[in-house]
CSV table of C-alpha atoms in Angstrom, one decimal:
chain,number,residue,atom,x,y,z
A,30,MET,CA,0.0,0.0,0.0
A,31,THR,CA,1.1,3.5,-0.7
A,32,GLU,CA,0.9,6.5,1.6
A,33,LYS,CA,2.0,10.0,2.1
A,34,ILE,CA,5.4,10.3,3.9
A,35,ALA,CA,7.0,13.5,5.2
A,36,VAL,CA,10.8,13.6,5.1
A,37,LEU,CA,12.3,16.2,7.3
A,38,GLY,CA,15.8,17.2,6.1
A,39,ALA,CA,16.9,17.7,2.5
A,40,GLY,CA,20.6,16.9,2.8
A,41,SER,CA,22.2,14.1,0.8
A,42,TRP,CA,20.7,11.2,2.8
A,43,GLY,CA,17.3,12.8,3.4
A,44,SER,CA,16.8,13.7,-0.3
A,45,VAL,CA,17.9,10.3,-1.5
A,46,LEU,CA,15.6,8.5,0.9
A,47,ALA,CA,12.8,10.7,-0.3
A,48,LYS,CA,13.8,9.7,-3.9
A,49,VAL,CA,13.6,6.0,-3.0
A,50,LEU,CA,10.1,6.5,-1.4
A,51,VAL,CA,8.8,8.3,-4.5
A,52,GLU,CA,10.2,5.6,-6.8
A,53,ASN,CA,8.5,3.0,-4.6
A,54,GLY,CA,5.2,4.7,-5.4
A,55,HIS,CA,4.6,6.9,-2.3
A,56,GLU,CA,3.6,10.5,-2.1
A,57,VAL,CA,6.5,12.3,-0.5
A,58,ALA,CA,6.8,15.8,0.9
A,59,LEU,CA,10.5,16.8,1.5
A,60,TRP,CA,10.8,19.5,4.1
A,61,SER,CA,13.7,22.0,4.2
A,62,ASN,CA,14.2,25.3,6.0
A,63,SER,CA,15.9,26.7,2.9
A,64,GLN,CA,13.6,28.3,0.3
A,65,ALA,CA,16.4,28.4,-2.3
A,66,GLN,CA,16.9,24.6,-1.9
A,67,VAL,CA,13.2,24.0,-2.1
A,68,ASP,CA,13.0,26.1,-5.3
A,69,GLU,CA,15.9,24.2,-6.8
A,70,LEU,CA,14.4,20.8,-6.0
A,71,ASN,CA,10.9,21.7,-7.3
A,72,GLN,CA,12.1,23.6,-10.5
A,73,GLN,CA,15.4,22.0,-11.5
A,74,HIS,CA,14.9,18.7,-9.7
A,75,THR,CA,18.5,18.9,-8.4
A,76,ASN,CA,20.2,19.3,-5.0
A,77,ALA,CA,23.6,20.6,-6.2
A,78,LYS,CA,25.1,21.4,-2.8
A,79,TYR,CA,24.8,17.8,-1.7
A,80,LEU,CA,24.5,15.5,-4.8
A,81,PRO,CA,25.4,17.7,-7.9
A,82,ASP,CA,25.0,14.9,-10.4
A,83,LEU,CA,21.6,13.6,-9.3
A,84,ILE,CA,18.3,14.3,-11.0
A,85,TYR,CA,15.4,13.8,-8.7
A,86,PRO,CA,11.9,12.6,-9.8
A,87,GLU,CA,9.5,15.3,-10.7
A,88,ALA,CA,6.9,13.7,-8.4
A,89,LEU,CA,9.1,14.6,-5.4
A,90,LYS,CA,7.7,17.8,-3.9
A,91,ALA,CA,9.8,20.0,-1.5
A,92,THR,CA,8.4,22.6,0.8
A,93,THR,CA,9.5,24.9,3.7
A,94,ASP,CA,6.0,24.6,5.2
A,95,LEU,CA,6.3,21.9,7.9
A,96,LYS,CA,2.5,21.8,8.4
A,97,ALA,CA,1.9,21.2,4.7
A,98,ALA,CA,4.6,18.5,4.6
A,99,VAL,CA,3.2,16.6,7.6
A,100,LYS,CA,-0.6,17.0,6.8
A,101,ASP,CA,-2.1,13.6,5.9
A,102,ALA,CA,1.3,11.9,6.3
A,103,GLY,CA,1.2,8.4,7.8
A,104,THR,CA,4.9,8.4,8.4
A,105,VAL,CA,7.3,11.2,9.4
A,106,LEU,CA,11.0,10.6,8.7
A,107,PHE,CA,13.7,12.7,10.5
A,108,VAL,CA,17.0,13.0,8.5
A,109,VAL,CA,18.4,16.2,10.0
A,110,PRO,CA,21.8,16.7,11.8
A,111,THR,CA,21.8,15.4,15.4
A,112,LYS,CA,22.4,19.0,16.8
A,113,VAL,CA,18.9,20.1,15.5
A,114,ILE,CA,16.9,16.9,16.2
A,115,ARG,CA,15.4,18.4,19.4
A,116,LEU,CA,14.6,21.7,17.8
A,117,VAL,CA,12.8,20.0,14.8
A,118,ALA,CA,11.0,17.7,17.1
A,119,GLN,CA,9.7,20.7,19.1
A,120,GLN,CA,8.5,22.3,15.8
A,121,LEU,CA,6.9,19.0,14.8
A,122,ILE,CA,4.9,18.5,18.0
A,123,GLU,CA,3.3,21.9,17.5
A,124,VAL,CA,2.1,20.9,14.1
A,125,LEU,CA,0.9,17.5,15.3
A,126,GLU,CA,-1.1,19.1,18.1
A,127,GLU,CA,-2.7,21.4,15.6
A,128,LEU,CA,-3.4,18.7,13.1
A,129,GLY,CA,-4.5,16.1,15.6
A,130,THR,CA,-2.7,13.3,13.7
A,131,LYS,CA,-0.6,10.4,15.0
A,132,PRO,CA,2.0,9.4,12.4
A,133,LEU,CA,4.7,6.7,12.7
A,134,ILE,CA,8.0,8.5,13.6
A,135,VAL,CA,11.2,7.2,11.9
A,136,HIS,CA,14.7,8.6,12.1
A,137,ALA,CA,17.7,8.0,9.9
A,138,SER,CA,20.2,10.2,11.6
A,139,LYS,CA,23.4,9.0,13.4
A,140,GLY,CA,24.8,10.5,16.6
A,141,LEU,CA,24.2,11.4,20.2
A,142,GLU,CA,22.8,14.7,21.5
A,143,LEU,CA,25.7,17.0,22.6
A,144,GLY,CA,25.7,17.5,26.4
A,145,SER,CA,23.0,15.0,27.4
A,146,HIS,CA,24.6,12.1,25.4
A,147,LYS,CA,21.1,10.9,24.6
A,148,ARG,CA,20.3,8.7,21.7
A,149,ILE,CA,18.2,10.3,18.9
A,150,SER,CA,15.1,8.2,19.5
A,151,GLU,CA,15.3,9.3,23.2
A,152,VAL,CA,15.4,13.0,22.2
A,153,ILE,CA,12.5,12.6,19.8
A,154,THR,CA,10.3,10.6,22.2
A,155,GLU,CA,11.0,13.2,24.9
A,156,GLU,CA,9.6,15.9,22.7
A,157,ILE,CA,6.8,14.0,21.0
A,158,PRO,CA,4.6,12.2,23.6
A,159,THR,CA,3.1,8.8,22.8
A,160,LYS,CA,-0.4,10.2,22.1
A,161,TYR,CA,1.1,12.1,19.0
A,162,ARG,CA,2.9,9.1,17.4
A,163,SER,CA,2.0,5.6,16.5
A,164,GLY,CA,5.5,4.3,17.1
A,165,MET,CA,9.2,5.0,16.8
A,166,VAL,CA,11.6,3.3,14.4
A,167,VAL,CA,15.3,3.7,13.7
A,168,LEU,CA,16.6,3.3,10.2
A,169,SER,CA,20.3,2.7,10.1
A,170,GLY,CA,23.1,0.6,8.5
A,171,PRO,CA,26.0,0.7,6.0
A,172,SER,CA,24.8,3.2,3.4
A,173,HIS,CA,26.1,6.1,1.4
A,174,ALA,CA,23.6,8.5,-0.2
A,175,GLU,CA,25.8,8.6,-3.3
A,176,GLU,CA,25.5,4.8,-3.9
A,177,VAL,CA,21.8,4.5,-3.0
A,178,ALA,CA,21.2,7.4,-5.4
A,179,ARG,CA,22.6,5.4,-8.3
A,180,GLN,CA,20.7,2.3,-7.1
A,181,ASP,CA,23.7,0.4,-5.9
A,182,ILE,CA,22.8,-2.7,-3.7
A,183,THR,CA,22.4,-1.6,-0.1
A,184,LEU,CA,21.2,-3.4,3.0
A,185,ILE,CA,20.2,-1.5,6.2
A,186,THR,CA,18.2,-2.1,9.4
A,187,ALA,CA,14.8,-0.9,10.6
A,188,ALA,CA,14.8,-1.2,14.4
A,189,SER,CA,11.9,-0.8,16.8
A,190,GLU,CA,10.7,-2.2,20.1
A,191,ASP,CA,7.4,-2.9,18.2
A,192,LEU,CA,8.4,-5.3,15.4
A,193,ALA,CA,5.2,-4.5,13.5
A,194,ASN,CA,6.4,-0.9,13.1
A,195,ALA,CA,9.8,-2.1,11.9
A,196,LYS,CA,8.1,-4.3,9.4
A,197,LYS,CA,6.0,-1.3,8.1
A,198,VAL,CA,9.2,0.7,7.5
A,199,GLN,CA,10.7,-2.4,5.9
A,200,ALA,CA,7.8,-2.5,3.4
A,201,LEU,CA,8.0,1.2,2.7
A,202,PHE,CA,11.6,1.2,1.6
A,203,MET,CA,12.4,-2.3,0.2
A,204,ASN,CA,12.9,-2.6,-3.6
A,205,ASP,CA,15.3,-4.3,-6.0
A,206,TYR,CA,18.4,-2.5,-4.8
A,207,LEU,CA,17.5,-1.5,-1.2
A,208,ARG,CA,16.9,-4.4,1.3
A,209,ILE,CA,15.8,-3.8,4.8
A,210,TYR,CA,16.1,-6.1,7.8
A,211,THR,CA,14.2,-5.7,11.0
A,212,ASN,CA,15.6,-5.6,14.5
A,213,SER,CA,14.2,-5.0,18.0
A,214,ASP,CA,17.5,-3.8,19.6
A,215,VAL,CA,17.0,0.0,19.2
A,216,VAL,CA,19.8,0.7,21.7
A,217,GLY,CA,22.4,-1.4,19.9
A,218,VAL,CA,21.4,-0.1,16.4
A,219,GLU,CA,21.6,3.6,17.6
A,220,THR,CA,24.9,3.2,19.5
A,221,GLY,CA,26.5,1.3,16.7
A,222,ALA,CA,25.5,4.0,14.2
A,223,ALA,CA,26.8,6.8,16.4
A,224,PHE,CA,30.1,5.4,17.7
A,225,LYS,CA,31.3,4.0,14.4
A,226,ASN,CA,31.8,7.6,13.2
A,227,VAL,CA,34.5,8.1,15.8
A,228,ILE,CA,36.5,5.1,14.6
A,229,ALA,CA,36.0,6.3,11.0
A,230,ILE,CA,37.9,9.5,11.9
A,231,GLY,CA,40.8,7.3,13.1
A,232,ALA,CA,40.7,5.2,9.9
A,233,GLY,CA,40.9,8.3,7.8
A,234,ALA,CA,43.8,9.6,9.8
A,235,LEU,CA,45.7,6.3,9.3
A,236,HIS,CA,45.2,6.7,5.5
A,237,GLY,CA,46.3,10.3,5.6
A,238,LEU,CA,49.5,9.2,7.4
A,239,GLY,CA,50.2,6.5,4.8
A,240,TYR,CA,49.5,3.4,6.9
A,241,GLY,CA,48.3,0.3,5.0
A,242,ASP,CA,45.5,-2.3,5.2
A,243,ASP,CA,46.9,-4.1,8.3
A,244,ALA,CA,46.7,-1.0,10.4
A,245,LYS,CA,43.2,-0.2,9.2
A,246,ALA,CA,41.9,-3.7,9.8
A,247,ALA,CA,43.4,-3.6,13.3
A,248,LEU,CA,41.7,-0.2,14.0
A,249,MET,CA,38.3,-1.4,12.8
A,250,THR,CA,38.5,-4.6,14.8
A,251,ARG,CA,39.6,-3.1,18.1
A,252,GLY,CA,37.3,-0.1,17.5
A,253,LEU,CA,34.4,-2.5,17.2
A,254,ALA,CA,35.4,-4.0,20.5
A,255,GLU,CA,35.2,-0.6,22.1
A,256,ILE,CA,31.8,0.2,20.5
A,257,SER,CA,30.5,-3.1,21.7
A,258,ARG,CA,31.7,-2.6,25.3
A,259,LEU,CA,30.1,0.8,25.5
A,260,GLY,CA,26.9,-0.3,23.8
A,261,VAL,CA,26.4,-3.3,26.0
A,262,SER,CA,26.8,-1.0,29.0
A,263,PHE,CA,23.6,0.7,27.9
A,264,GLY,CA,21.8,-2.6,27.5
A,265,ALA,CA,22.4,-3.4,23.9
A,266,ASP,CA,22.5,-7.0,22.6
A,267,PRO,CA,26.2,-7.7,21.8
A,268,LEU,CA,25.1,-9.6,18.7
A,269,THR,CA,23.8,-6.4,17.2
A,270,PHE,CA,27.4,-5.2,16.7
A,271,ILE,CA,28.2,-8.0,14.3
A,272,GLY,CA,25.2,-7.1,12.2
A,273,LEU,CA,24.5,-4.4,9.6
A,274,SER,CA,24.3,-1.5,12.0
A,275,GLY,CA,27.5,-2.6,13.8
A,276,VAL,CA,30.3,-4.1,11.8
A,277,GLY,CA,28.6,-3.4,8.5
A,278,ASP,CA,28.2,0.3,9.1
A,279,LEU,CA,31.7,0.4,10.6
A,280,ILE,CA,33.3,-1.1,7.5
A,281,VAL,CA,31.6,1.2,5.0
A,282,THR,CA,32.3,4.3,7.1
A,283,CYS,CA,36.0,3.4,7.7
A,284,THR,CA,36.8,2.5,4.1
A,285,SER,CA,34.9,5.0,1.9
A,286,VAL,CA,35.8,8.4,0.5
A,287,HIS,CA,32.0,9.1,0.7
A,288,SER,CA,32.3,9.2,4.5
A,289,ARG,CA,32.7,12.7,5.9
A,290,ASN,CA,34.2,11.3,9.0
A,291,TRP,CA,36.8,9.3,7.0
A,292,ARG,CA,37.6,12.4,5.0
A,293,ALA,CA,37.9,14.5,8.1
A,294,GLY,CA,40.4,12.0,9.6
A,295,ASN,CA,42.3,11.8,6.3
A,296,GLN,CA,42.8,15.5,6.3
A,297,LEU,CA,43.9,15.5,9.9
A,298,GLY,CA,46.4,12.7,9.0
A,299,GLN,CA,47.8,14.9,6.3
A,300,GLY,CA,48.5,17.6,8.8
A,301,LYS,CA,45.5,20.0,8.5
A,302,SER,CA,44.1,21.6,11.5
A,303,LEU,CA,40.7,20.6,12.8
A,304,GLU,CA,39.4,24.1,12.2
A,305,ASP,CA,40.4,23.9,8.5
A,306,VAL,CA,38.9,20.4,8.2
A,307,ILE,CA,35.6,21.6,9.5
A,308,ALA,CA,35.6,24.6,7.2
A,309,ASN,CA,36.6,22.5,4.2
A,310,MET,CA,33.9,19.9,4.7
A,311,GLY,CA,30.9,22.3,4.5
A,312,MET,CA,28.7,19.6,6.1
A,313,VAL,CA,28.3,18.2,9.6
A,314,ILE,CA,31.0,15.8,10.8
A,315,GLU,CA,29.0,13.9,13.4
A,316,GLY,CA,32.0,11.9,14.7
A,317,ILE,CA,33.6,15.0,16.2
A,318,ASN,CA,30.8,15.6,18.7
A,319,THR,CA,30.2,11.9,19.1
A,320,CYS,CA,33.8,11.4,20.1
A,321,LYS,CA,33.5,13.8,23.0
A,322,ALA,CA,30.3,12.0,24.1
A,323,ALA,CA,31.9,8.6,23.8
A,324,TYR,CA,34.9,9.7,25.8
A,325,GLU,CA,32.9,11.2,28.5
A,326,LEU,CA,30.5,8.2,28.8
A,327,ALA,CA,33.5,5.8,28.9
A,328,GLN,CA,34.9,7.9,31.8
A,329,GLN,CA,31.6,7.9,33.6
A,330,LYS,CA,31.1,4.2,33.3
A,331,GLY,CA,34.8,3.2,33.8
A,332,ILE,CA,35.0,1.5,30.4
A,333,GLU,CA,38.4,1.1,28.7
A,334,MET,CA,38.3,2.8,25.2
A,335,PRO,CA,41.9,3.6,24.3
A,336,ILE,CA,41.3,4.2,20.6
A,337,THR,CA,38.4,6.6,21.4
A,338,GLN,CA,40.6,8.4,23.9
A,339,ALA,CA,43.4,8.8,21.4
A,340,ILE,CA,41.1,10.3,18.9
A,341,TYR,CA,39.6,12.5,21.6
A,342,ASN,CA,43.1,13.7,22.5
A,343,VAL,CA,43.8,14.7,18.9
A,344,LEU,CA,40.4,16.4,18.4
A,345,TYR,CA,40.1,18.2,21.7
A,346,LYS,CA,43.6,18.4,23.2
A,347,GLN,CA,45.6,19.1,20.0
A,348,ALA,CA,47.6,15.9,20.6
A,349,ASP,CA,50.0,14.7,17.9
A,350,ILE,CA,48.5,11.9,15.9
A,351,LYS,CA,51.7,10.0,15.6
A,352,ALA,CA,52.4,10.2,19.3
A,353,GLU,CA,48.9,8.9,20.1
A,354,ILE,CA,49.5,5.9,17.7
A,355,ALA,CA,52.8,5.2,19.5
A,356,ASN,CA,51.0,5.3,22.9
A,357,LEU,CA,48.4,2.8,21.6
A,358,MET,CA,51.1,0.4,20.3
A,359,GLN,CA,53.1,0.6,23.4
A,360,ARG,CA,50.3,-0.3,25.8
A,361,GLU,CA,50.9,-3.4,27.9
A,362,GLY,CA,50.0,-6.7,26.2
A,363,LYS,CA,46.3,-7.8,26.4
A,364,THR,CA,44.2,-10.9,25.9
A,365,GLU,CA,41.8,-10.5,23.0
C-alpha cells in the first residue's frame, strides 16, 4: 500500500531516501528550511550542494512549510543533523497538536545529543509524547547516499521495540536495490550507528598518514570491541554489533571516500588543523561531537576505550596523531 510520507531534512541522505520512497510509489513531501533549496528541488529537480550529479523525480515535492509537509502523512522521517533533532521535534509537535494526527515517527540520523549524550530516539520521544505518534523506528546501517542514489545494492536495518512498526518501514523502503532487515534492539542499532563515526575518523587519519591495510583492519576490529563494550553497558545486545548497524556500518564508514568522518580523519592525518577540516567539509561531521560524548561516557562508566581516547586527544587536546598511535602500540599486552 502507498501512503504520504513527510521527510524532514533535504541533505544528501534525506533527499535520497525521499527519492527512494517516490520511486517506490509513495507521495513524498520533502521539508527543508531553505527556500532556495526547495525552489531548486521543485524547479530544476536537483540538489547541487549535496549531490550535484543527481536528477530527482518530478513527483518529489519539496516545501518549507512543515504543516503542509506533515498533513495527511502516515509516516514522518527525520533526517536532520543530530544537533537540531530536538529543535525540529519541538517544531513538529506543535504541528501534530494542531493537526491532531498520530504518524509513525522514523529517524535515519546517526549520533548522540551533545551535552545530554542521549540517543536520537530518546530525544524525539521526549519531545513528542506517545499520544502524538503511533511508534518509533530507527533506520540505520551501511549506506552512502551517493550509492543509493545510483541504485547500488544496499542493506540496512529498521529497528523498533514494536516489530510491526519495523516491518512497516521495511515494506515502505524495500525494492530491487535496497533491502531492509528488522531488529528489535534499538539501543544497539543507535549506539553502533553513532560510535562508528568516531572510529572512521581514526581510519581516515591512518590513511592520511600513509598506513596500510593491516593498520586499518586492526583499528576497525579493536574499534568494534570498544563500540560493543560501550553499547552493551547501555543494555544493547552484543550480537547487534556483528550485524549491519554494527560491523557493517563500521566497514563502510571506515573505508569509503564518501564518508565525511573518514575524509575529516584523512585531512587530519595529512597535517591539516581541525578548524580547517571543518571549514573545508561544509557539512556536519557527526563523529567530532560523538567522540566527545563517547569519551565522557567511557569515563563515567569506567569502560576502557583507548582508541576513542586517542582520537579525543587529537580532536580536543591538540595531541600529535603519531604520538597517540605510538602510545596505543606501546600499551601493555592484552588478551583479545
